[in-house]
Coordinates of C-alpha atoms and ligand atoms in Angstrom, one line a residue:
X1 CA 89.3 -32.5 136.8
X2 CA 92.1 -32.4 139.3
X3 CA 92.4 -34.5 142.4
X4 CA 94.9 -33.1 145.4
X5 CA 96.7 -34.3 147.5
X6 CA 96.9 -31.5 150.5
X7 CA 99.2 -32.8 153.4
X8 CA 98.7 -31.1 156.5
X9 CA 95.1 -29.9 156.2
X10 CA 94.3 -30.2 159.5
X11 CA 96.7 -27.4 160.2
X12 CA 96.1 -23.3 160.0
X13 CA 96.9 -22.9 156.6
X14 CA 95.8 -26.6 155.0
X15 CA 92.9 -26.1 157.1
X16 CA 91.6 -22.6 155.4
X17 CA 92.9 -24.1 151.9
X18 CA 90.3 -27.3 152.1
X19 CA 87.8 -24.4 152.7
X20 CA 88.9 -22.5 150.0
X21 CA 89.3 -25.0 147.1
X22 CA 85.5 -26.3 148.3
X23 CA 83.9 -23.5 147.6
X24 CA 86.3 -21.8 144.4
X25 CA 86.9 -25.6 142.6
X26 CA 83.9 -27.8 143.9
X27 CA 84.3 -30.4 141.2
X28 CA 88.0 -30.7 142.5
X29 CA 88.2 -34.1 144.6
X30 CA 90.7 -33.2 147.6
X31 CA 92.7 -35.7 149.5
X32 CA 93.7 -34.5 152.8
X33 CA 96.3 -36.7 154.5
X34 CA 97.2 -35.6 157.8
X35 CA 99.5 -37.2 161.0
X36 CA 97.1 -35.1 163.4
X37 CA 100.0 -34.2 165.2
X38 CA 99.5 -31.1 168.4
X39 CA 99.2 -29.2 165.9
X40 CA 96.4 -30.6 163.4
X41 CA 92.4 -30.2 164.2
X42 CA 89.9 -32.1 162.9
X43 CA 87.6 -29.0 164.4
X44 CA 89.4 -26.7 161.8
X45 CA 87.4 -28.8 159.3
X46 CA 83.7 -29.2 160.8
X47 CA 81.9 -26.8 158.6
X48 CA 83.4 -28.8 155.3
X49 CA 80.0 -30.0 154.0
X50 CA 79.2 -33.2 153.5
X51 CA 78.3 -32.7 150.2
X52 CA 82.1 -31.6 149.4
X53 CA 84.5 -33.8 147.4
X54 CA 86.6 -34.4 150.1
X55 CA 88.2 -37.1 152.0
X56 CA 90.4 -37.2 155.0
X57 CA 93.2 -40.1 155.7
X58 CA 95.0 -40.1 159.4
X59 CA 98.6 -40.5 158.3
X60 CA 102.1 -39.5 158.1
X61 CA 103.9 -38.2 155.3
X62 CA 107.1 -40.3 156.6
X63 CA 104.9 -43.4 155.6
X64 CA 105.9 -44.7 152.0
X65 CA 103.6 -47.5 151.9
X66 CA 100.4 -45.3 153.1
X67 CA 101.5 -42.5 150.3
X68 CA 102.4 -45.1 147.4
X69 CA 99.1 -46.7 148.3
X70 CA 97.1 -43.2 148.0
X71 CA 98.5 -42.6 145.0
X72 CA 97.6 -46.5 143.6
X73 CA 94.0 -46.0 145.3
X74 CA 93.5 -41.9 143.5
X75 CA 94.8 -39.9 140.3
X76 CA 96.6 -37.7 141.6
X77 CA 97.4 -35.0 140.0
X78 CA 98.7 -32.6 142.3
X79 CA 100.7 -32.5 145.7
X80 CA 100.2 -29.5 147.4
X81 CA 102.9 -30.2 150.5
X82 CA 101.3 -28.4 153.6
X83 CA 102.8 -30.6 155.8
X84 CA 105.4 -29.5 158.2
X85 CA 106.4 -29.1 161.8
X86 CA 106.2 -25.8 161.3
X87 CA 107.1 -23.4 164.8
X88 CA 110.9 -22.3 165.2
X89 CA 110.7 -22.0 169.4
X90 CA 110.2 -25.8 168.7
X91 CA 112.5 -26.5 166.4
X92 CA 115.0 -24.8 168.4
X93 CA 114.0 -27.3 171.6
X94 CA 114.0 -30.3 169.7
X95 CA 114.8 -30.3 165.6
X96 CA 115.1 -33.8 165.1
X97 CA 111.3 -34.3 163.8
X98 CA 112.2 -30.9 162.0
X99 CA 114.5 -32.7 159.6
X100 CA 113.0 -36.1 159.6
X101 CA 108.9 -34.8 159.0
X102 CA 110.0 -31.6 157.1
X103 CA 112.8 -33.1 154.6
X104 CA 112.0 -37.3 154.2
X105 CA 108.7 -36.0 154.1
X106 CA 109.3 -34.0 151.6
X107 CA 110.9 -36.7 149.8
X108 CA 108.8 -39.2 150.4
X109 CA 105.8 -37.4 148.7
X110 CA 108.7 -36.4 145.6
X111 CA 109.2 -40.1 145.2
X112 CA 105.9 -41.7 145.0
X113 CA 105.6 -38.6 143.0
X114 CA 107.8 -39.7 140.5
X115 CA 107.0 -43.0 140.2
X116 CA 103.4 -42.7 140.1
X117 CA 103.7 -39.5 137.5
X118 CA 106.1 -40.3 135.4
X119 CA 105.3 -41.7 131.9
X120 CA 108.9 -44.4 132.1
X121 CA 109.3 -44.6 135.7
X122 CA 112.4 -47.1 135.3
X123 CA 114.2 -45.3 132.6
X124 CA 116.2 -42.3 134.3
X125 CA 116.8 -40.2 131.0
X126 CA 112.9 -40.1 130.5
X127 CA 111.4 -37.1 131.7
X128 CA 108.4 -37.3 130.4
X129 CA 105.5 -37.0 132.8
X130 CA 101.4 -37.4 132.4
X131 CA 99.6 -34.5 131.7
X132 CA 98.9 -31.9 133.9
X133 CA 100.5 -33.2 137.2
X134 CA 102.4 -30.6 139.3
X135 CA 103.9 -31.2 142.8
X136 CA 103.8 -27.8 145.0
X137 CA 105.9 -27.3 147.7
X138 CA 103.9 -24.5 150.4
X139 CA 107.6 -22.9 151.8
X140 CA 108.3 -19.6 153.6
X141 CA 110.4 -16.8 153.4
X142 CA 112.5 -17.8 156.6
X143 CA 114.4 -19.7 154.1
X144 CA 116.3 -16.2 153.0
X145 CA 117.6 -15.9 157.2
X146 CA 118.0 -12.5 158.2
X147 CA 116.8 -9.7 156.0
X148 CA 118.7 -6.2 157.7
X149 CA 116.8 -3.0 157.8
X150 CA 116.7 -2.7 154.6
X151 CA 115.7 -4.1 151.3
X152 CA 113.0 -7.1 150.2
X153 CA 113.4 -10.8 149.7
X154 CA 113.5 -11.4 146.1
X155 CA 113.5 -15.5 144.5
X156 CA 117.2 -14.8 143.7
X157 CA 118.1 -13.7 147.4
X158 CA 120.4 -16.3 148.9
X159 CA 119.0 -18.6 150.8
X160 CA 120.4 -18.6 154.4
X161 CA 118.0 -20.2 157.1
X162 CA 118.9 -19.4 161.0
X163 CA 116.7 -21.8 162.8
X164 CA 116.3 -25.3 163.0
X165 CA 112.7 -25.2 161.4
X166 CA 113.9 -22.6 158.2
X167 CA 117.2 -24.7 158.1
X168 CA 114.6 -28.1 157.2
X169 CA 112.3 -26.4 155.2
X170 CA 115.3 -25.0 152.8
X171 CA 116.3 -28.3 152.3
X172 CA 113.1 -29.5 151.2
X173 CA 112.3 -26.7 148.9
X174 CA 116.1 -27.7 147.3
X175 CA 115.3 -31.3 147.2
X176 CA 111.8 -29.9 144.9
X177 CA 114.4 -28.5 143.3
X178 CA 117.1 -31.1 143.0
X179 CA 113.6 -33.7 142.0
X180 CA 112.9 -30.5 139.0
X181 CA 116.3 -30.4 137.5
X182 CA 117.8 -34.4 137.8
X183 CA 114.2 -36.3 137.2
X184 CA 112.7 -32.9 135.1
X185 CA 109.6 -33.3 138.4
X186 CA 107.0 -30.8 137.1
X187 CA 106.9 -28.5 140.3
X188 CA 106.5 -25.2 141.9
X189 CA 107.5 -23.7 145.0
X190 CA 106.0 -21.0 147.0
X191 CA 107.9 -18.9 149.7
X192 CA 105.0 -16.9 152.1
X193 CA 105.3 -14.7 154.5
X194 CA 103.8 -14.5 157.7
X195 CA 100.5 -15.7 158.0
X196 CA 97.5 -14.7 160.3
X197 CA 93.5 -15.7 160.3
X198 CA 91.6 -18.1 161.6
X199 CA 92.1 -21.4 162.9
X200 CA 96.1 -20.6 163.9
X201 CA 97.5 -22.8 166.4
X202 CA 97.8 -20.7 169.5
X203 CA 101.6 -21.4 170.1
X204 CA 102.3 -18.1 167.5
X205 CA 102.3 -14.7 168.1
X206 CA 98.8 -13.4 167.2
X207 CA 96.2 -16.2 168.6
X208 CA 98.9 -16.9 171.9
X209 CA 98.7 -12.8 172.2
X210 CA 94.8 -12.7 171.7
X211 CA 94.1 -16.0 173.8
X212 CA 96.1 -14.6 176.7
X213 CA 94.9 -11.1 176.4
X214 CA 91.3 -12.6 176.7
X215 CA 92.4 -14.2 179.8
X216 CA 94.2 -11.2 181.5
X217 CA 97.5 -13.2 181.2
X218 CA 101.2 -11.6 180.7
X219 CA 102.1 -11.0 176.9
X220 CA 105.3 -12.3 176.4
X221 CA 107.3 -10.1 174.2
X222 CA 110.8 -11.7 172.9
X223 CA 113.6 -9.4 173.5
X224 CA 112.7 -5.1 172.6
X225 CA 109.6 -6.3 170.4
X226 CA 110.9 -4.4 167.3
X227 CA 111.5 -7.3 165.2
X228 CA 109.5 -6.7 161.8
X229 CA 107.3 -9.2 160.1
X230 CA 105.5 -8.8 156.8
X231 CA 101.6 -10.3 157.2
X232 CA 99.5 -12.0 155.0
X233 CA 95.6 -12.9 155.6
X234 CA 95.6 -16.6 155.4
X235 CA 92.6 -16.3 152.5
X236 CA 95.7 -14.6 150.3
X237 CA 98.2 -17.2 150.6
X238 CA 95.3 -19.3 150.0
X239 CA 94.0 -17.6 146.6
X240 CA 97.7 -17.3 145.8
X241 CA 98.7 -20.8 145.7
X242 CA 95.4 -21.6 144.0
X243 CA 97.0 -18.9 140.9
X244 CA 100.2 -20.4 141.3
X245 CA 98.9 -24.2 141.1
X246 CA 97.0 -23.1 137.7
X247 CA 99.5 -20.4 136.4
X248 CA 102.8 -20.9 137.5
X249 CA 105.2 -21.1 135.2
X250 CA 107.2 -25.0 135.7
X251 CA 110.0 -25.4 138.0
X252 CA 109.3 -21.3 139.3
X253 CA 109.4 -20.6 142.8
X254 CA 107.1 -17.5 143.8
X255 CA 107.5 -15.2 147.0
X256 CA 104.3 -14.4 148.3
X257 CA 103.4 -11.2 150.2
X258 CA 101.5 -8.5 150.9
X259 CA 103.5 -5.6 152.0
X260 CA 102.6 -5.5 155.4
X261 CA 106.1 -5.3 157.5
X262 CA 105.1 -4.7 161.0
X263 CA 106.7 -5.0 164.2
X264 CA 106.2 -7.5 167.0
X265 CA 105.1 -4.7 169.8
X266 CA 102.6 -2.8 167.3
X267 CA 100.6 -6.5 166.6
X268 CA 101.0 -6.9 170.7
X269 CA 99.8 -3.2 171.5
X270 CA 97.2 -3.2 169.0
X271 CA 95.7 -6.7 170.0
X272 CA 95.5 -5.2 173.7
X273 CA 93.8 -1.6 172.5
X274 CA 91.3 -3.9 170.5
X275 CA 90.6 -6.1 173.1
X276 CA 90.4 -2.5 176.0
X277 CA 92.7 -4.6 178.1
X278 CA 95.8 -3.0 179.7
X279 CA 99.4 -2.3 178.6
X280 CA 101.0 -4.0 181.9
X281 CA 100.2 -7.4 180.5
X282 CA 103.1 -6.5 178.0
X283 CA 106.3 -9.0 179.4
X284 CA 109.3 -8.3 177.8
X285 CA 111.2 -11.9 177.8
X286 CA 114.7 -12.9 177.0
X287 CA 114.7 -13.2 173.4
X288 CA 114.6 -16.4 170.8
X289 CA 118.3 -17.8 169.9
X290 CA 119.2 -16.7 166.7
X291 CA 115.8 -14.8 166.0
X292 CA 115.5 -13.7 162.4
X293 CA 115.0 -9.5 163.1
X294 CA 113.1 -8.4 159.8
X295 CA 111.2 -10.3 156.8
X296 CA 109.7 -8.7 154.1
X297 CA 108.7 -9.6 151.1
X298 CA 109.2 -8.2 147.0
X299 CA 106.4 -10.1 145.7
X300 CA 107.0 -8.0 142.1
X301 CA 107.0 -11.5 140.2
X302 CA 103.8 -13.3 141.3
X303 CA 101.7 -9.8 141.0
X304 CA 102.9 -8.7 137.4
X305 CA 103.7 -12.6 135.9
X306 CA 100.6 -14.0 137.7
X307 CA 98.3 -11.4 138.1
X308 CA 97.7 -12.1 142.1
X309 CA 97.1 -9.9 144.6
X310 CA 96.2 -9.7 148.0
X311 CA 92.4 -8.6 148.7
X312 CA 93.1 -7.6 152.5
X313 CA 94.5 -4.7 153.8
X314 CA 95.9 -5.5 157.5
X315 CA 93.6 -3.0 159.4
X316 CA 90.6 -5.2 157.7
X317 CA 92.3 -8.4 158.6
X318 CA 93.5 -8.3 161.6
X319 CA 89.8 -6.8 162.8
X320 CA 88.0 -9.7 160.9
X321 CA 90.8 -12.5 163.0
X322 CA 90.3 -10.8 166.5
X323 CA 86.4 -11.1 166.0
X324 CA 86.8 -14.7 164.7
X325 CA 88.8 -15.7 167.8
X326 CA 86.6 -13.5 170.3
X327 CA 83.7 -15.3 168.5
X328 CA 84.9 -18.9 169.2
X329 CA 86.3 -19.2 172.3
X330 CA 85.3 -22.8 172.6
X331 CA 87.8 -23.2 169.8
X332 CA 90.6 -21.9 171.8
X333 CA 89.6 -23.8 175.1
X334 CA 89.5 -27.3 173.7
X335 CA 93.1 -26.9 172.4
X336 CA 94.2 -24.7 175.6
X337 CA 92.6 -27.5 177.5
X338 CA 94.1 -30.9 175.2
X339 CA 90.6 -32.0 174.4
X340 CA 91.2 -31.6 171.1
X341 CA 93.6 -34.1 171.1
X342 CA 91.3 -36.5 173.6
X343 CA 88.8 -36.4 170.6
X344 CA 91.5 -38.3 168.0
X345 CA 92.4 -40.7 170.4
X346 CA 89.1 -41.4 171.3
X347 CA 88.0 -41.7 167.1
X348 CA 91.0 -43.4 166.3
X349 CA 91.5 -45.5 168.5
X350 CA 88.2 -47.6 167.5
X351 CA 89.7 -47.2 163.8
Ligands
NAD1 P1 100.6 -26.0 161.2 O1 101.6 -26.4 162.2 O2 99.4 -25.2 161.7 O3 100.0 -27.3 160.5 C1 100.8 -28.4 160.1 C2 99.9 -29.6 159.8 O4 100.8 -30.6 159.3 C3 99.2 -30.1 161.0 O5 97.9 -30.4 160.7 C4 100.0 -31.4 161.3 O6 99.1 -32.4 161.9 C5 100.4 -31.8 160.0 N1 101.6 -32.7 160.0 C6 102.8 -32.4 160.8 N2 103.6 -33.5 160.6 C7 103.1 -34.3 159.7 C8 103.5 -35.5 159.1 N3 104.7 -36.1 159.4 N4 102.6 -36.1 158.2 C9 101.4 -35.6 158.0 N5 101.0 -34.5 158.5 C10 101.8 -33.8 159.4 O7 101.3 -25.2 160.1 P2 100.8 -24.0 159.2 O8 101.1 -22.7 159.9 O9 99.5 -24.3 158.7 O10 101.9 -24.1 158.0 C11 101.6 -25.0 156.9 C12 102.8 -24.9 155.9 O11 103.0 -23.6 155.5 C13 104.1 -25.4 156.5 O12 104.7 -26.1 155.6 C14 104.8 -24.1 156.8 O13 106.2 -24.3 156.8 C15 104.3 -23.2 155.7 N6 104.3 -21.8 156.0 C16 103.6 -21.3 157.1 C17 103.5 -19.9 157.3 C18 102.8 -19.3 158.5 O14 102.9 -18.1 158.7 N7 102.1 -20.1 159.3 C19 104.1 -19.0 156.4 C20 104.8 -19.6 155.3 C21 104.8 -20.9 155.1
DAU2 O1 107.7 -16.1 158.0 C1 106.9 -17.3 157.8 C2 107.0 -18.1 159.1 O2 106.2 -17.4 160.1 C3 106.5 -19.5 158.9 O3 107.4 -20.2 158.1 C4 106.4 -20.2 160.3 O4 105.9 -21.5 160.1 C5 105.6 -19.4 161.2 O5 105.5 -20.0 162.5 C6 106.0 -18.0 161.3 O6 107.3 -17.9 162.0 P1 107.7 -16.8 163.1 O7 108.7 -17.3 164.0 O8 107.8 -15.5 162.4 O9 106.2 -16.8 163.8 P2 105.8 -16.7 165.4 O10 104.4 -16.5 165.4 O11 106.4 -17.8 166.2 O12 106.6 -15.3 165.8 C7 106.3 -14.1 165.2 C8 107.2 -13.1 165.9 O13 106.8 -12.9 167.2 C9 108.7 -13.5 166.0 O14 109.5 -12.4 165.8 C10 108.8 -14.0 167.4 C11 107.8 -13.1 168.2 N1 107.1 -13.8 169.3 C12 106.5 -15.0 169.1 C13 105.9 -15.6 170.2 C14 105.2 -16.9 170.0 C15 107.1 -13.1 170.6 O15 107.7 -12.0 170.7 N2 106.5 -13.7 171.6 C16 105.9 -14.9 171.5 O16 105.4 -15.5 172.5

C-alpha cells in the first residue's frame, strides 16, 4: 500500500491527479500539501468523495518543519512534486518566488526525503533506502529551450531553459538528479508537454482564450501566433505518471507527449469557431521576451519501455475541455472574480 505525498494538488494538474489516483488506486492514502497560492483551488477538489483516502494540509513546500513533520506523522512512500509557480509571463515579471518555491522547494522535499527514506541517514556512503520509496519530480519540456523547426525533444537533448520559470524548474529536475547520483535518492523525473483539460488556471492560453471568448473580450495573441506547442489531455499526463511511478526504471527521466504540435492561432481560431464567436476578437500583442517558438515532443522511450500511451486524440479533447468550461462557468467567475481566494481566507483564517 502506498501513501503520497502530491504537492500542489490544488493546482490544474495535482488537482486532476487526486481525481485520478481516487478512482484507479482507491486503497492508496494521498497526502495533498498545498500553499493555496492564486493559483491553487480547493473547488478543483469538491467532488473528491468523502469516502476517499485523502487528506489535505494548507502549506508550503519551503516549510522544513511542516514537511519533516508530515513525513514523522505518514509513511511516505512516494513524493510526487506537483508543486511549482508554474506560468512563464510571471516568471518573467517577478522570478524570485520562481527560484525560491520551484528549487528550495524542490530541495526541501529531497531532504526530508532522505532522511526519512534512507535506511543509515547519518552515514553518507550508505545508500541504502527502505523499500519501495520513489521521489517523482512532475517537470516540463521547457527545460530543452527552443526547439527550431525541426526535430523532437529527446531525454538526451541538452537542456537549455529561456525563461525564468524553465530556468528554476531545470535546476530542480538537476538537483533530483544531483540527490540520485551523490545520496543514490531512488527517483524519477518526468518532462510533459503542454497540458490542457479541466480545471486550468485561466492565466494560460486555452481557459484565458475560452473565458474571454465567452465574454466577447479581445484574444490576445503574442507576436504572429505561429509559435508551435505539442498538447496533452491532462487525464494522459495523469495516467502517465501513474505508469511511470510503478514502472519507471530508477533514476530515468521520461518525456511525455502526445504528438500534438499545434500552433498558437489554430487553438485561438478554433476556440472562436467552436464557441460561433467572431474572428475580430483575435488581438495580435507584442510578443513574450524570449518566447520559446516550437516544443515538441519524441516520447519513443515511455511508449516502447513503458508501454503508455495517450487515449485522447486532440479533436476529442479539446471538444470534451470547451464543454467542461462552457458547462461551469461559475467555476471561471469565482476565480475571474477573487472569491475563490475570499473562501481560503475566510476557512483559514478560523484554522
Ligand atoms: P498550477 O500553477 O495550476 O498549480 C500549482 C500548484 O502548486 C497550486 O495549487 C499552488 O497553490 C501550489 N503551490 C505553489 N507554490 C507552492 C508552495 N511553495 N508550496 C506548496 N504548494 C505550492 O500548475 P500546473 O499547471 O498544475 O503544473 C503542475 C506542475 O506540472 C508544475 O510543476 C509544472 O511545472 C508542471 N508542468 C505543467 C505543465 C502544464 O502544461 N501546465 C506541463 C508540464 C509540466
Ligand atoms: O510546455 C510545458 C509548459 O506549458 C509548462 O511547463 C508551463 O507550466 C505551462 O504554463 C505551459 O507554458 P507555456 O508558456 O507554453 O503556456 P501558456 O499557456 O502560457 O502559453 C502557451 C502559448 O500561448 C505560448 O506560446 C504563449 C502563447 N500565449 C499565451 C497567453 C497566456 C498567447 O499568445 N497569448 C496569451 O494570452
Amino acid at each position: 500500500m502506498k501513501t503520497i505525498l502530491i504537492t500542489g494538488g490544488a493546482g490544474f494538474i495535482g488537482s486532476n491527479f487526486i481525481y485520478y489516483m481516487v478512482e484507479q488506486h482507491p486503497d492508496y492514502k494521498l497526502i495533498n500539501l498545498d500553499a493555496l497560492t492564486y493559483a491553487g483551488n480547493l473547488e478543483n477538489l469538491k467532488d473528491v468523495p468523502d469516502s476517499a483516502n485523502y487528506t489535505f494540509i494548507k502549506g508550503d513546500i519551503r516549510d522544513r518543519e511542516l514537511v519533516d513533520r508530515i513525513f514523522n506523522e505518514y509513511d511516505i512512500t512516494n513524493v510526487i512534486n506537483f508543486a511549482a509557480e508554474s506560468h512563464v509571463d510571471r516568471s518573467i515579471e517577478e522570478p524570485e518566488i520562481f527560484l525560491t518555491t520551484n528549487i528550495i522547494g524542490t530541495q526541501v522535499l529531497l531532504d526530508a526525503a532522505k532522511k526519512h527514506w534512507k535506511v543509515k541517514p547519518d552515514d553518507k556512503y550508505d545508500r541504502e533506502y527502505k523499500n519501495d520509496v520513489k521521489f517523482f519530480q512532475v517537470s516540463t519540456d521547457e527545460v530543452y529551450g527552443d526547439l527550431g523547426p525541426t526535430g523532437l525533444f529527446t531525454e538526451e537533448t541538452n537542456l537549455a531553459p529561456n525563461s525564468p520559470y524553465s530556468a528554476s524548474k531545470t535546476s530542480a529536475d538537476l538537483l533530483v538528479r544531483a540527490y540520485h547520483v551523490t545520496y543514490g535518492m531512488p527517483m524519477n523525473i518526468t518532462r510533459c508537454s503542454n497540458n490542457y483539460g479541466s480545471y486550468q488556471f485561466p492565466e494560460k492560453l486555452i481557459p484565458l482564450m475560452l473565458n474571454n471568448c465567452i465574454n466577447e473580450k479581445p484574444l490576445p495573441v503574442y507576436g504572429d501566433g505561429m509559435q508551435i506547442r505539442d498538447w496533452l489531455h491532462v487525464y494522459d499526463h495523469c495516467s502517465a505518471i501513474d505508469t511511470v511511478l510503478h514502472e519507471g526504471r530508477d533514476g530515468e527521466v521520461y518525456n511525455i507527449g502526445g504528438n500534438n504540435e499545434i500552433a498558437n492561432i489554430e487553438i485561438v481560431k478554433l476556440i472562436i469557431n467552436a464557441l460561433g464567436k467572431s474572428e475580430d476578437l483575435i488581438t495580435y500583442v507584442k510578443d513574450r521576451p524570449g518566447h520559446d517558438r516550437r516544443y515538441a515532443i519524441d516520447n519513443t522511450k515511455i511508449t516502447t519501455e513503458l508501454g503508455w500511451k495517450p487515449s485522447y486524440t486532440f479533436e476529442e479533447g479539446i471538444r470534451e475541455t470547451i464543454n467542461w468550461y462552457l458547462e461551469n462557468q461559475t467555476w471561471m467567475q469565482n476565480i475571474v472574480s477573487g472569491d475563490y481566494m475570499k473562501y481560503y481566507t475566510d476557512m483559514y483564517s478560523k484554522t
